[in-house]
Short mmCIF file of C-alpha atoms in Angstrom, two decimals:
data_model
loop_
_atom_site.label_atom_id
_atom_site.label_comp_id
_atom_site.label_asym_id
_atom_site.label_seq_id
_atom_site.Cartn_x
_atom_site.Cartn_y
_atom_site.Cartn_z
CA UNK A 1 78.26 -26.38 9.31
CA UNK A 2 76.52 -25.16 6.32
CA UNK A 3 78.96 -22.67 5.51
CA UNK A 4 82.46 -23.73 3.49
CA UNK A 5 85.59 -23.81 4.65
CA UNK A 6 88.51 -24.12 2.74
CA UNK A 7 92.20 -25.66 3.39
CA UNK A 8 94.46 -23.02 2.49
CA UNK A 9 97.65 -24.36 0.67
CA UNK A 10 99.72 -21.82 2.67
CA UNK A 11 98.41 -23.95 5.98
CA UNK A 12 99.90 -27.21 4.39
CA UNK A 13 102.95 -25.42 1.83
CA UNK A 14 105.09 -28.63 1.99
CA UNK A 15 102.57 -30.71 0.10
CA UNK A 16 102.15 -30.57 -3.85
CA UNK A 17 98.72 -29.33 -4.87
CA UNK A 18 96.94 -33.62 -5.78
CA UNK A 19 98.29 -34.06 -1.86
CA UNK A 20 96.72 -30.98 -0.79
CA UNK A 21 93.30 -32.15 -1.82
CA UNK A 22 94.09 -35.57 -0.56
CA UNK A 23 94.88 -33.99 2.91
CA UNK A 24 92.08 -31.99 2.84
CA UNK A 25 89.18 -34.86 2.49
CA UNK A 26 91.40 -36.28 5.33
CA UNK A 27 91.26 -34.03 7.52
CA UNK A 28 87.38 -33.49 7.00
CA UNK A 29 87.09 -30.12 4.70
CA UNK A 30 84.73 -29.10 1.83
CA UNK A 31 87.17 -27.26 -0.26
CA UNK A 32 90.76 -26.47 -0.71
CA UNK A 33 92.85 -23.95 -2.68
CA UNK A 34 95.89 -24.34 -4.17
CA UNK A 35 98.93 -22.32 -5.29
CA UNK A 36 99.10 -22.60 -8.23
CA UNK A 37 101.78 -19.77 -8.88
CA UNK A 38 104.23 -19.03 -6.30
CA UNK A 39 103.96 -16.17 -3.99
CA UNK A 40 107.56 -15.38 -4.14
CA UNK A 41 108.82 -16.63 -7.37
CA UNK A 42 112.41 -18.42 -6.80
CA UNK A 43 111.71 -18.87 -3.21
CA UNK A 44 109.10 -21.45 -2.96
CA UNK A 45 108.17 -24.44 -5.28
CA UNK A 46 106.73 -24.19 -8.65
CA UNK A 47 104.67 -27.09 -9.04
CA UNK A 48 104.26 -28.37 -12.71
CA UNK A 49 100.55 -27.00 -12.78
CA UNK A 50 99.79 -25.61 -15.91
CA UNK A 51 98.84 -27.13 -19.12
CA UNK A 52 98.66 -30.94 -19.77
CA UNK A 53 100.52 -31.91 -16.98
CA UNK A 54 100.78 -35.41 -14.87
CA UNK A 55 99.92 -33.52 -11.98
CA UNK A 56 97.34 -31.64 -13.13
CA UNK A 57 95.87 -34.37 -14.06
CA UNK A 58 96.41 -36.44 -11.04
CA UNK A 59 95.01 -33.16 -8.77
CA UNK A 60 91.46 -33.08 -11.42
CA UNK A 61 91.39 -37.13 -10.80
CA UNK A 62 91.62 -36.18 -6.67
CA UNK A 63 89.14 -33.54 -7.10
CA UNK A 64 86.69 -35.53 -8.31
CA UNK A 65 87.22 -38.77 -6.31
CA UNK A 66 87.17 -36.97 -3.37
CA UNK A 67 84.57 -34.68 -3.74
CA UNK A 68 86.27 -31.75 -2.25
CA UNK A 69 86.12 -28.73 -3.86
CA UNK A 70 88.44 -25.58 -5.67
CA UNK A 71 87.48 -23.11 -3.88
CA UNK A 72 90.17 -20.40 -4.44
CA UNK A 73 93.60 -20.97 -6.22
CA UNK A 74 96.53 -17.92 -6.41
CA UNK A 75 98.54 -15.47 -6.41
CA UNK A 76 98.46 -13.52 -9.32
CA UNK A 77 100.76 -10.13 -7.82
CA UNK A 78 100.74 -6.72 -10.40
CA UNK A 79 103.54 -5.16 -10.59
CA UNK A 80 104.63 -2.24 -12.40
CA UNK A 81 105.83 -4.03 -15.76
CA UNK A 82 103.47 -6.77 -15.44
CA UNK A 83 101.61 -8.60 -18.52
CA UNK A 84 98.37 -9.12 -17.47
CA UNK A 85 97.62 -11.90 -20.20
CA UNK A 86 100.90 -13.90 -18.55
CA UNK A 87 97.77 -14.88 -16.36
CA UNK A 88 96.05 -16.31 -18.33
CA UNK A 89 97.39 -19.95 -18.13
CA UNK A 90 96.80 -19.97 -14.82
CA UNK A 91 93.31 -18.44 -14.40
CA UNK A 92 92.22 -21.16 -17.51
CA UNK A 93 94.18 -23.67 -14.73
CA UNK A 94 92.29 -22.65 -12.01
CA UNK A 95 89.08 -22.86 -14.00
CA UNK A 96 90.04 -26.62 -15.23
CA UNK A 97 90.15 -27.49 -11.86
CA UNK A 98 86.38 -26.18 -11.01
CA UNK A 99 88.09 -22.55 -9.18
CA UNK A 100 85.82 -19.84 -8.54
CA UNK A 101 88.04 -16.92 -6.89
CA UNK A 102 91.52 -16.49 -7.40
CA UNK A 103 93.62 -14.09 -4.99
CA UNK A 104 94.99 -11.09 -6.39
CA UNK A 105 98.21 -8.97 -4.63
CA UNK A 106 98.87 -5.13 -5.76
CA UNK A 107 102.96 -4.53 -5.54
CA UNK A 108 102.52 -1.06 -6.57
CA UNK A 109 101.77 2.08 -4.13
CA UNK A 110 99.77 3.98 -6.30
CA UNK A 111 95.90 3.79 -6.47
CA UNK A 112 94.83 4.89 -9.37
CA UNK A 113 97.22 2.58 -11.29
CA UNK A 114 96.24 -0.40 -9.43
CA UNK A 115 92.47 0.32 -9.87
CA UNK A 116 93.21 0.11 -13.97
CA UNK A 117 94.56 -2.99 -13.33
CA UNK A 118 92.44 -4.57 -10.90
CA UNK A 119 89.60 -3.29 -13.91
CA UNK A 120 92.00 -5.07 -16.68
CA UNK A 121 92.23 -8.52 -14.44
CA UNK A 122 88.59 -9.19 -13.98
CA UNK A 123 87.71 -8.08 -17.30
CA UNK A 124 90.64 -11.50 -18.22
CA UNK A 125 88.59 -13.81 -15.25
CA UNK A 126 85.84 -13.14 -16.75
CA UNK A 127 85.18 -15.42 -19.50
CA UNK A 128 85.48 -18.04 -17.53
CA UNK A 129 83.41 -17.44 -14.56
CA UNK A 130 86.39 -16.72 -12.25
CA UNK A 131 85.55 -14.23 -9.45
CA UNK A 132 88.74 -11.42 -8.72
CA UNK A 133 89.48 -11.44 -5.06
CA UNK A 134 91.73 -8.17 -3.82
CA UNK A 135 93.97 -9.34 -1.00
CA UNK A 136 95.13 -6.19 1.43
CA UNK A 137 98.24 -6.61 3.21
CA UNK A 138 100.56 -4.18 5.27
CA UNK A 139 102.98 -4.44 3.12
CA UNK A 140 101.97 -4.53 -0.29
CA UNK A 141 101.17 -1.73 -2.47
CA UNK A 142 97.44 -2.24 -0.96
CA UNK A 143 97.66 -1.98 2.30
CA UNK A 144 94.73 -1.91 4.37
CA UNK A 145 91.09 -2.65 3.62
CA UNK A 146 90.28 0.80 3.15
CA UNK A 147 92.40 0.76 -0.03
CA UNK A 148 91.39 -2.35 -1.01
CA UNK A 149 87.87 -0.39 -1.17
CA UNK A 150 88.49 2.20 -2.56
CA UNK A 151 90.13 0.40 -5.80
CA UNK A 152 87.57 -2.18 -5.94
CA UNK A 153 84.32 -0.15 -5.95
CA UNK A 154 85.99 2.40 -8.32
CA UNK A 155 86.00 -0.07 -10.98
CA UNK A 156 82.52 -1.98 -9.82
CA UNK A 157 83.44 -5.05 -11.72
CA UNK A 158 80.89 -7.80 -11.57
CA UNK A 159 83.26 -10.01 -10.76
CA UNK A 160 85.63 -8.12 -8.08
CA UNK A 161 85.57 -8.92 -4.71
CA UNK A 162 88.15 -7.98 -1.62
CA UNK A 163 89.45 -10.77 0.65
CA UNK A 164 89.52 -10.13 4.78
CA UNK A 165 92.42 -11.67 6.75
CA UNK A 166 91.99 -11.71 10.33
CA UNK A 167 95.86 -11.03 10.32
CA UNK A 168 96.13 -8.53 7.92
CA UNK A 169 93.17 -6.75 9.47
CA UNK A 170 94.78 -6.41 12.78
CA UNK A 171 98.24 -5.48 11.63
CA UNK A 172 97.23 -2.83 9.43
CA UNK A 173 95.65 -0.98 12.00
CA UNK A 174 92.02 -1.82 11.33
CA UNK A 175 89.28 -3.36 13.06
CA UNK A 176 85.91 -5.42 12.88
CA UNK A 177 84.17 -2.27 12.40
CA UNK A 178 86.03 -1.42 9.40
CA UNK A 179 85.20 -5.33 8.40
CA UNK A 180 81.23 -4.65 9.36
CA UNK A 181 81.07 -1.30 7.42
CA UNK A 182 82.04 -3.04 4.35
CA UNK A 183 78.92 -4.17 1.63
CA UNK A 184 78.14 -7.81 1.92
CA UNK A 185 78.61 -7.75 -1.87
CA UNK A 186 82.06 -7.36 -1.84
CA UNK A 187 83.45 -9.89 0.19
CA UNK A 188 84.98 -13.06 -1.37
CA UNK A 189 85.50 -15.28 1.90
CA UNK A 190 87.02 -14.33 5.00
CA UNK A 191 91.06 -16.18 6.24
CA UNK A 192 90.99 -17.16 9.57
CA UNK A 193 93.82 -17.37 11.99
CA UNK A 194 95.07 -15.84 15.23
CA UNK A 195 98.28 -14.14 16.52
CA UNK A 196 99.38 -12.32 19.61
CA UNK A 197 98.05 -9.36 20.36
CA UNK A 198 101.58 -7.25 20.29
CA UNK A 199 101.68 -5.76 16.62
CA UNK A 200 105.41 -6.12 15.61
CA UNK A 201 107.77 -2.89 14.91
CA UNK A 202 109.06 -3.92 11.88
CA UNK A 203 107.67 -5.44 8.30
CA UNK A 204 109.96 -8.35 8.75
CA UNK A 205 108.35 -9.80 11.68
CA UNK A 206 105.11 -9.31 10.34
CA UNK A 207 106.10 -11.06 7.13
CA UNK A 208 107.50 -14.19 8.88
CA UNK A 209 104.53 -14.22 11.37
CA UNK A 210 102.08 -14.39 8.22
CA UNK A 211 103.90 -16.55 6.42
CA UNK A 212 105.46 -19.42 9.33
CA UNK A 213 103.86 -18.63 13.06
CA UNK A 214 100.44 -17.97 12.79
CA UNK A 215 97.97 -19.51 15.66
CA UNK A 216 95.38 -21.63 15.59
CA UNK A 217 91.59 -19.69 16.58
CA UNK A 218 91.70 -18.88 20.18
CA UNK A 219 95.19 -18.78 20.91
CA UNK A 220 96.45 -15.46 20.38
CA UNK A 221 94.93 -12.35 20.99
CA UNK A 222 93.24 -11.19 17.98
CA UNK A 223 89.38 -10.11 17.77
CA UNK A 224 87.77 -12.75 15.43
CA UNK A 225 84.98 -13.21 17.68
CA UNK A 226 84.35 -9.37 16.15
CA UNK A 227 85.43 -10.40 13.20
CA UNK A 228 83.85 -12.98 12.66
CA UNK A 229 80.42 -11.20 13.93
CA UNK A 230 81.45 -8.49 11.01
CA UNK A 231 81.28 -10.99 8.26
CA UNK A 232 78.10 -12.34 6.60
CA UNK A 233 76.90 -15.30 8.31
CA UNK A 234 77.29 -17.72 5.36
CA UNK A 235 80.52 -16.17 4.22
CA UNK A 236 83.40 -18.89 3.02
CA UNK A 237 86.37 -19.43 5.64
CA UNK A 238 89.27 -20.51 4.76
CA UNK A 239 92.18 -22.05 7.12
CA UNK A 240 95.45 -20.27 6.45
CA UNK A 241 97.20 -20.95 8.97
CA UNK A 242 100.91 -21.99 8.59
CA UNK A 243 102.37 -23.12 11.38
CA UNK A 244 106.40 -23.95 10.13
CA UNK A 245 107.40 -25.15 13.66
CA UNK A 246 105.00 -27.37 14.32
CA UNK A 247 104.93 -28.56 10.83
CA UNK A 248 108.66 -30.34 12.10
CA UNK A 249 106.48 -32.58 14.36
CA UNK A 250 102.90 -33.20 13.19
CA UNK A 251 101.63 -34.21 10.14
CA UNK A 252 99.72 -32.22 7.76
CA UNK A 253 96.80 -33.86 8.00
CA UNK A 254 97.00 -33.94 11.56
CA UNK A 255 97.54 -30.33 11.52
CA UNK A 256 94.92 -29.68 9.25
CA UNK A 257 92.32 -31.74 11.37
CA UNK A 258 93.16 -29.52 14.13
CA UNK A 259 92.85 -26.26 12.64
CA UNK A 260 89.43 -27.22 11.25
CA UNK A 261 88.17 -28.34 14.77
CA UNK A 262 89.59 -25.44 16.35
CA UNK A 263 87.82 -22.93 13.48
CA UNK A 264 84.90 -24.62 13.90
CA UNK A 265 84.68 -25.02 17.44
CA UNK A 266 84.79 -20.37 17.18
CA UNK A 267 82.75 -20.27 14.57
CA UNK A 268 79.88 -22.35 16.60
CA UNK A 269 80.79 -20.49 19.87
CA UNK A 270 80.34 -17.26 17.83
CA UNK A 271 76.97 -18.15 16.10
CA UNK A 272 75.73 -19.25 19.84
CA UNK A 273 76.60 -15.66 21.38
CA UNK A 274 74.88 -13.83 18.32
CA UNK A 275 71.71 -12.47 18.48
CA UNK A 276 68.84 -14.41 17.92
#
């Protein structure tokens, strides 16, 4: 396939970032990202990433013995009293490391504050050729894609984009409409994964199915195949796809093999039933 696709760290979360892009020239990939600041600080592993470090270093000597590719590293989440030059040591990371997107979460429910920021945070990726990619997610302060919009082209950056998940798509309501309407311009690469088709009733639910019991392509009940239609052909996928179960009794590499095979087994089936 000419198109990338990415190993998510999320898919693989039990490996340090220099396994990561081991796992991923395993398992047959082009690119990986890696978290390179945790999602939920004092919950999950901070790995020894920034600055100098031995891993650092040992993840830049796997990038380029492997050949695969940064594509996208995270999370940077604004909040209320954040300091948006605390990021800074990890977007200069990221950049090290040959990065082009990093993900960015709003915590706050309020628009017009987030769009200030969102203006403030590519203005900092700037300089080093780092493009800003909005993530949307039920419950966040951005919630749906429409928001995600609405904050990005108000502050036309030349370096903001908004990031589509399949899952966060579905459970906030939307469809592959909403994902067609959207300019080409502004997407940053799509996250593939499935899920049953049964929203859940409470944010809970949703949050452990994103984070631990996603589906591989094909085995829930989502619309990717109009998703995936909705995107720009030659638009970046990444894998996120944790799977915590099945993470107790197959590999990671295994797993990741998989999960590309599977991805591009739709994404082939898809560009078959398109028309010509």
């Amino acid at each position: 396939m000419n198109r990338p696709i990415s190993l998510a760290h999320l898919t693989v979360i039990e490996l340090d970032p220099p396994d990561v892009i081991s796992a991923a020239a395993e398992a047959g990939y082009s690119h990986a990202s890696l978290r390179l600041s945790p999602a939920s600080p004092g919950k999950e592993a901070q790995f020894p990433m920034i600055g100098d470090t031995a891993m650092f270093r040992e993840t830049q000597r796997r990038i380029a013995d492997s050949g695969v590719g940064l594509f996208d590293f995270e999370i940077l989440r604004i909040n209320r009293d954040t300091l948006l030059t605390d990021f800074l040591p990890v977007i200069e990371t990221g950049a090290k490391l040959g990065g082009k997107f990093v993900l960015v979460a709003g915590d706050v429910e309020d628009e017009p504050f987030m769009t200030d920021r969102f203006a403030e945070i590519c203005e900092l990726g700037a300089p080093f050729g780092i493009g800003m990619g909005l993530e949307f997610m039920p419950w966040t302060g951005v919630k749906t894609l429409a928001s995600a919009r609405s904050i990005v082209e108000a502050t036309n950056p030349a370096n903001g984009y908004i990031i589509v998940d399949a899952i966060h798509v579905d459970r906030a309501g939307e469809t592959a409409a909403d994902v067609a309407a959207m300019p080409k311009h502004l997407h940053c690469y799509f996250q593939i994964c499935d899920l049953p088709a049964e929203r859940p009733k409470d944010v809970e639910t949703m949050i452990y199915q994103a984070r631990q019991a996603r589906l591989p392509p094909g085995d829930g009940g989502l619309d990717l195949t109009g998703m995936l239609k909705a995107i720009p052909p030659d638009l970046p996928i990444s894998v996120e796809i944790p799977m915590a179960e099945l993470a107790k009794t197959m590999p990671a590499v295994a797993r990741a093999r998989m999960l590309r095979e599977r991805t591009e087994a739709m994404l082939q089936a898809v560009a078959v039933s398109a028309p010509a």
